[in-house]
mmCIF file of C-alpha atoms in Angstrom:
data_model
loop_
_atom_site.group_PDB
_atom_site.id
_atom_site.type_symbol
_atom_site.label_atom_id
_atom_site.label_comp_id
_atom_site.label_asym_id
_atom_site.label_seq_id
_atom_site.Cartn_x
_atom_site.Cartn_y
_atom_site.Cartn_z
ATOM 1 C CA UNK A 1 111.511 125.073 98.809
ATOM 2 C CA UNK A 2 109.806 122.197 99.504
ATOM 3 C CA UNK A 3 111.014 119.557 101.867
ATOM 4 C CA UNK A 4 113.608 116.557 101.333
ATOM 5 C CA UNK A 5 111.006 113.814 101.207
ATOM 6 C CA UNK A 6 108.766 115.595 98.394
ATOM 7 C CA UNK A 7 108.510 114.865 94.870
ATOM 8 C CA UNK A 8 108.111 117.819 92.763
ATOM 9 C CA UNK A 9 105.842 117.863 89.994
ATOM 10 C CA UNK A 10 106.548 120.435 86.802
ATOM 11 C CA UNK A 11 102.610 120.626 84.580
ATOM 12 C CA UNK A 12 103.279 122.171 80.838
ATOM 13 C CA UNK A 13 100.571 123.220 79.231
ATOM 14 C CA UNK A 14 102.350 124.022 75.774
ATOM 15 C CA UNK A 15 101.439 127.153 73.358
ATOM 16 C CA UNK A 16 103.265 129.264 71.175
ATOM 17 C CA UNK A 17 101.336 132.081 72.289
ATOM 18 C CA UNK A 18 100.954 131.164 75.330
ATOM 19 C CA UNK A 19 102.800 128.083 77.316
ATOM 20 C CA UNK A 20 101.328 127.532 80.638
ATOM 21 C CA UNK A 21 103.468 125.655 83.683
ATOM 22 C CA UNK A 22 102.663 125.130 87.157
ATOM 23 C CA UNK A 23 104.906 123.128 89.595
ATOM 24 C CA UNK A 24 103.402 121.464 92.891
ATOM 25 C CA UNK A 25 105.596 119.252 95.879
ATOM 26 C CA UNK A 26 104.079 116.153 96.736
ATOM 27 C CA UNK A 27 104.426 114.962 100.530
ATOM 28 C CA UNK A 28 102.791 112.129 102.228
ATOM 29 C CA UNK A 29 100.422 112.039 98.352
ATOM 30 C CA UNK A 30 99.217 115.483 99.578
ATOM 31 C CA UNK A 31 99.791 118.043 96.677
ATOM 32 C CA UNK A 32 100.883 121.580 97.235
ATOM 33 C CA UNK A 33 101.221 124.551 95.437
ATOM 34 C CA UNK A 34 105.088 125.876 94.496
ATOM 35 C CA UNK A 35 104.698 127.928 91.948
ATOM 36 C CA UNK A 36 103.058 128.846 88.123
ATOM 37 C CA UNK A 37 103.165 131.635 85.579
ATOM 38 C CA UNK A 38 102.751 132.091 81.844
ATOM 39 C CA UNK A 39 105.316 132.413 79.689
ATOM 40 C CA UNK A 40 103.694 135.445 77.130
ATOM 41 C CA UNK A 41 104.784 134.978 73.382
ATOM 42 C CA UNK A 42 102.247 137.241 71.543
ATOM 43 C CA UNK A 43 104.779 139.520 70.881
ATOM 44 C CA UNK A 44 107.003 137.762 69.664
ATOM 45 C CA UNK A 45 107.284 137.087 65.198
ATOM 46 C CA UNK A 46 109.720 134.458 65.019
ATOM 47 C CA UNK A 47 108.246 130.624 65.622
ATOM 48 C CA UNK A 48 111.726 129.823 66.303
ATOM 49 C CA UNK A 49 112.725 132.271 68.757
ATOM 50 C CA UNK A 50 109.320 131.376 70.159
ATOM 51 C CA UNK A 51 110.697 127.638 70.503
ATOM 52 C CA UNK A 52 113.654 128.642 71.775
ATOM 53 C CA UNK A 53 111.789 130.463 74.931
ATOM 54 C CA UNK A 54 110.051 127.801 75.885
ATOM 55 C CA UNK A 55 113.124 126.015 75.967
ATOM 56 C CA UNK A 56 114.856 128.435 77.870
ATOM 57 C CA UNK A 57 112.120 128.747 80.683
ATOM 58 C CA UNK A 58 111.388 125.256 80.660
ATOM 59 C CA UNK A 59 115.122 124.436 81.570
ATOM 60 C CA UNK A 60 115.839 127.208 84.146
ATOM 61 C CA UNK A 61 112.293 125.992 85.734
ATOM 62 C CA UNK A 62 113.654 122.688 86.102
ATOM 63 C CA UNK A 63 117.259 123.913 86.863
ATOM 64 C CA UNK A 64 115.349 125.572 89.604
ATOM 65 C CA UNK A 65 112.870 123.434 90.962
ATOM 66 C CA UNK A 66 114.423 119.838 90.111
ATOM 67 C CA UNK A 67 111.368 118.418 89.036
ATOM 68 C CA UNK A 68 110.635 114.706 89.930
ATOM 69 C CA UNK A 69 108.664 114.562 86.442
ATOM 70 C CA UNK A 70 107.282 116.646 83.943
ATOM 71 C CA UNK A 71 103.794 116.293 82.952
ATOM 72 C CA UNK A 72 103.360 117.837 79.240
ATOM 73 C CA UNK A 73 100.022 118.315 77.871
ATOM 74 C CA UNK A 74 99.683 116.156 74.834
ATOM 75 C CA UNK A 75 98.407 118.319 71.697
ATOM 76 C CA UNK A 76 94.750 117.640 70.097
ATOM 77 C CA UNK A 77 93.624 117.595 66.896
ATOM 78 C CA UNK A 78 91.470 120.310 66.011
ATOM 79 C CA UNK A 79 90.166 121.876 63.252
ATOM 80 C CA UNK A 80 93.255 123.118 62.170
ATOM 81 C CA UNK A 81 96.119 121.100 61.295
ATOM 82 C CA UNK A 82 98.431 123.904 61.292
ATOM 83 C CA UNK A 83 97.610 124.309 64.892
ATOM 84 C CA UNK A 84 98.607 121.024 65.837
ATOM 85 C CA UNK A 85 101.922 121.123 64.373
ATOM 86 C CA UNK A 86 102.435 124.462 65.999
ATOM 87 C CA UNK A 87 101.586 122.747 69.443
ATOM 88 C CA UNK A 88 103.809 119.532 68.744
ATOM 89 C CA UNK A 89 106.741 122.116 68.524
ATOM 90 C CA UNK A 90 105.944 124.037 71.629
ATOM 91 C CA UNK A 91 105.390 120.734 73.511
ATOM 92 C CA UNK A 92 108.595 119.828 71.804
ATOM 93 C CA UNK A 93 110.665 122.253 72.840
ATOM 94 C CA UNK A 94 109.540 122.101 76.561
ATOM 95 C CA UNK A 95 110.002 118.027 76.149
ATOM 96 C CA UNK A 96 113.605 118.743 74.957
ATOM 97 C CA UNK A 97 114.500 120.674 77.476
ATOM 98 C CA UNK A 98 113.402 118.158 80.285
ATOM 99 C CA UNK A 99 114.474 115.618 78.357
ATOM 100 C CA UNK A 100 118.347 117.208 78.474
ATOM 101 C CA UNK A 101 117.824 117.463 82.256
ATOM 102 C CA UNK A 102 117.150 113.845 82.258
ATOM 103 C CA UNK A 103 114.145 114.459 83.802
ATOM 104 C CA UNK A 104 111.169 111.685 83.165
ATOM 105 C CA UNK A 105 108.396 113.498 80.910
ATOM 106 C CA UNK A 106 104.753 112.106 80.496
ATOM 107 C CA UNK A 107 102.032 113.064 78.730
ATOM 108 C CA UNK A 108 98.536 113.387 79.159
ATOM 109 C CA UNK A 109 95.740 113.992 76.606
ATOM 110 C CA UNK A 110 93.251 117.280 77.476
ATOM 111 C CA UNK A 111 89.947 115.232 78.069
ATOM 112 C CA UNK A 112 92.243 112.587 80.188
ATOM 113 C CA UNK A 113 93.453 115.268 82.726
ATOM 114 C CA UNK A 114 90.276 117.047 82.853
ATOM 115 C CA UNK A 115 88.587 114.180 83.537
ATOM 116 C CA UNK A 116 91.318 113.504 86.245
ATOM 117 C CA UNK A 117 90.458 116.768 88.130
ATOM 118 C CA UNK A 118 87.428 117.725 87.288
ATOM 119 C CA UNK A 119 85.566 114.647 86.527
ATOM 120 C CA UNK A 120 84.214 115.529 83.111
ATOM 121 C CA UNK A 121 86.715 114.912 80.316
ATOM 122 C CA UNK A 122 84.926 118.207 78.137
ATOM 123 C CA UNK A 123 85.162 120.503 81.508
ATOM 124 C CA UNK A 124 86.326 124.108 80.731
ATOM 125 C CA UNK A 125 89.410 126.150 81.868
ATOM 126 C CA UNK A 126 87.369 127.922 83.989
ATOM 127 C CA UNK A 127 85.907 124.683 85.759
ATOM 128 C CA UNK A 128 89.537 123.160 85.496
ATOM 129 C CA UNK A 129 90.799 126.564 87.236
ATOM 130 C CA UNK A 130 87.976 126.070 90.195
ATOM 131 C CA UNK A 131 89.390 122.836 90.996
ATOM 132 C CA UNK A 132 92.962 123.377 90.798
ATOM 133 C CA UNK A 133 92.217 126.095 93.672
ATOM 134 C CA UNK A 134 90.201 123.598 95.980
ATOM 135 C CA UNK A 135 92.459 120.785 95.582
ATOM 136 C CA UNK A 136 94.915 123.089 96.160
ATOM 137 C CA UNK A 137 93.870 125.816 98.874
ATOM 138 C CA UNK A 138 95.119 128.728 97.093
ATOM 139 C CA UNK A 139 92.883 131.157 94.756
ATOM 140 C CA UNK A 140 94.161 132.422 91.439
ATOM 141 C CA UNK A 141 92.815 135.112 89.459
ATOM 142 C CA UNK A 142 90.852 134.160 86.383
ATOM 143 C CA UNK A 143 93.691 135.722 83.663
ATOM 144 C CA UNK A 144 96.126 132.634 85.102
ATOM 145 C CA UNK A 145 93.531 129.797 82.854
ATOM 146 C CA UNK A 146 96.884 128.892 81.383
ATOM 147 C CA UNK A 147 98.589 128.281 84.691
ATOM 148 C CA UNK A 148 95.825 126.596 86.110
ATOM 149 C CA UNK A 149 95.528 124.292 83.275
ATOM 150 C CA UNK A 150 99.814 123.192 84.119
ATOM 151 C CA UNK A 151 98.686 123.121 87.658
ATOM 152 C CA UNK A 152 95.757 120.079 86.162
ATOM 153 C CA UNK A 153 98.375 118.691 84.013
ATOM 154 C CA UNK A 154 100.579 118.237 86.923
ATOM 155 C CA UNK A 155 97.594 117.012 89.401
ATOM 156 C CA UNK A 156 96.885 114.535 86.662
ATOM 157 C CA UNK A 157 100.227 113.226 87.043
ATOM 158 C CA UNK A 158 100.397 112.723 90.644
ATOM 159 C CA UNK A 159 96.803 111.009 90.329
ATOM 160 C CA UNK A 160 98.090 108.227 88.087
ATOM 161 C CA UNK A 161 101.100 107.900 89.900
ATOM 162 C CA UNK A 162 99.010 107.262 93.262
ATOM 163 C CA UNK A 163 96.329 105.287 91.486
ATOM 164 C CA UNK A 164 95.773 105.425 88.017
ATOM 165 C CA UNK A 165 92.209 106.898 87.306
ATOM 166 C CA UNK A 166 92.165 104.751 84.053
ATOM 167 C CA UNK A 167 92.520 101.139 85.733
ATOM 168 C CA UNK A 168 90.055 102.395 88.499
ATOM 169 C CA UNK A 169 87.266 100.303 87.503
ATOM 170 C CA UNK A 170 90.119 96.742 87.003
ATOM 171 C CA UNK A 171 91.007 97.243 90.526
ATOM 172 C CA UNK A 172 87.543 97.753 92.193
ATOM 173 C CA UNK A 173 85.438 100.035 91.190
ATOM 174 C CA UNK A 174 84.816 103.451 91.327
ATOM 175 C CA UNK A 175 83.533 102.691 95.430
ATOM 176 C CA UNK A 176 87.175 101.232 96.161
ATOM 177 C CA UNK A 177 88.669 104.322 94.273
ATOM 178 C CA UNK A 178 86.907 106.502 96.514
ATOM 179 C CA UNK A 179 87.445 104.595 99.782
ATOM 180 C CA UNK A 180 91.123 104.689 98.951
ATOM 181 C CA UNK A 181 91.328 108.090 98.190
ATOM 182 C CA UNK A 182 89.340 110.585 100.450
ATOM 183 C CA UNK A 183 91.211 113.297 99.810
ATOM 184 C CA UNK A 184 90.120 113.798 96.627
ATOM 185 C CA UNK A 185 86.434 114.143 96.930
ATOM 186 C CA UNK A 186 85.617 117.827 97.374
ATOM 187 C CA UNK A 187 82.102 118.747 99.193
#
């Protein structure tokens, strides 16, 4: 378990077939890996049972880790409106589970999270995976891409909470941001 003075962030990459989750601890502005996984719902036939299982999983993670915040990827519009509807339902089940326990929820668009982690809003899941591994100093099997996306969402929230990237330009430019955050530079 994390230190008492640390902040816990639960990241959620919602999906009705695969839901990724990742948990990080932040102490002295340094994130560290706690847990990650994928809730595999592909064999479940009922859409409503999937939503109930998402609610139960996020509730159990929240009860176990007592996160200070839940960071959830927001649905994005693709070519199929049905997909965004299903993603919105999955996200809603996860958000409700957190809200029922009084945990503050934050949403981040996929491009925003990828920009925070990789520096490119169009980055692939594989690129996010590599940067999350480097940032947290751990190695993950490539089969966990939905979970590393969730860790990326949690890291995105951490970065926004200590120094919002979206405001970097108005706070002295990228040079000042990089000077103030040397731990964010990967060599």
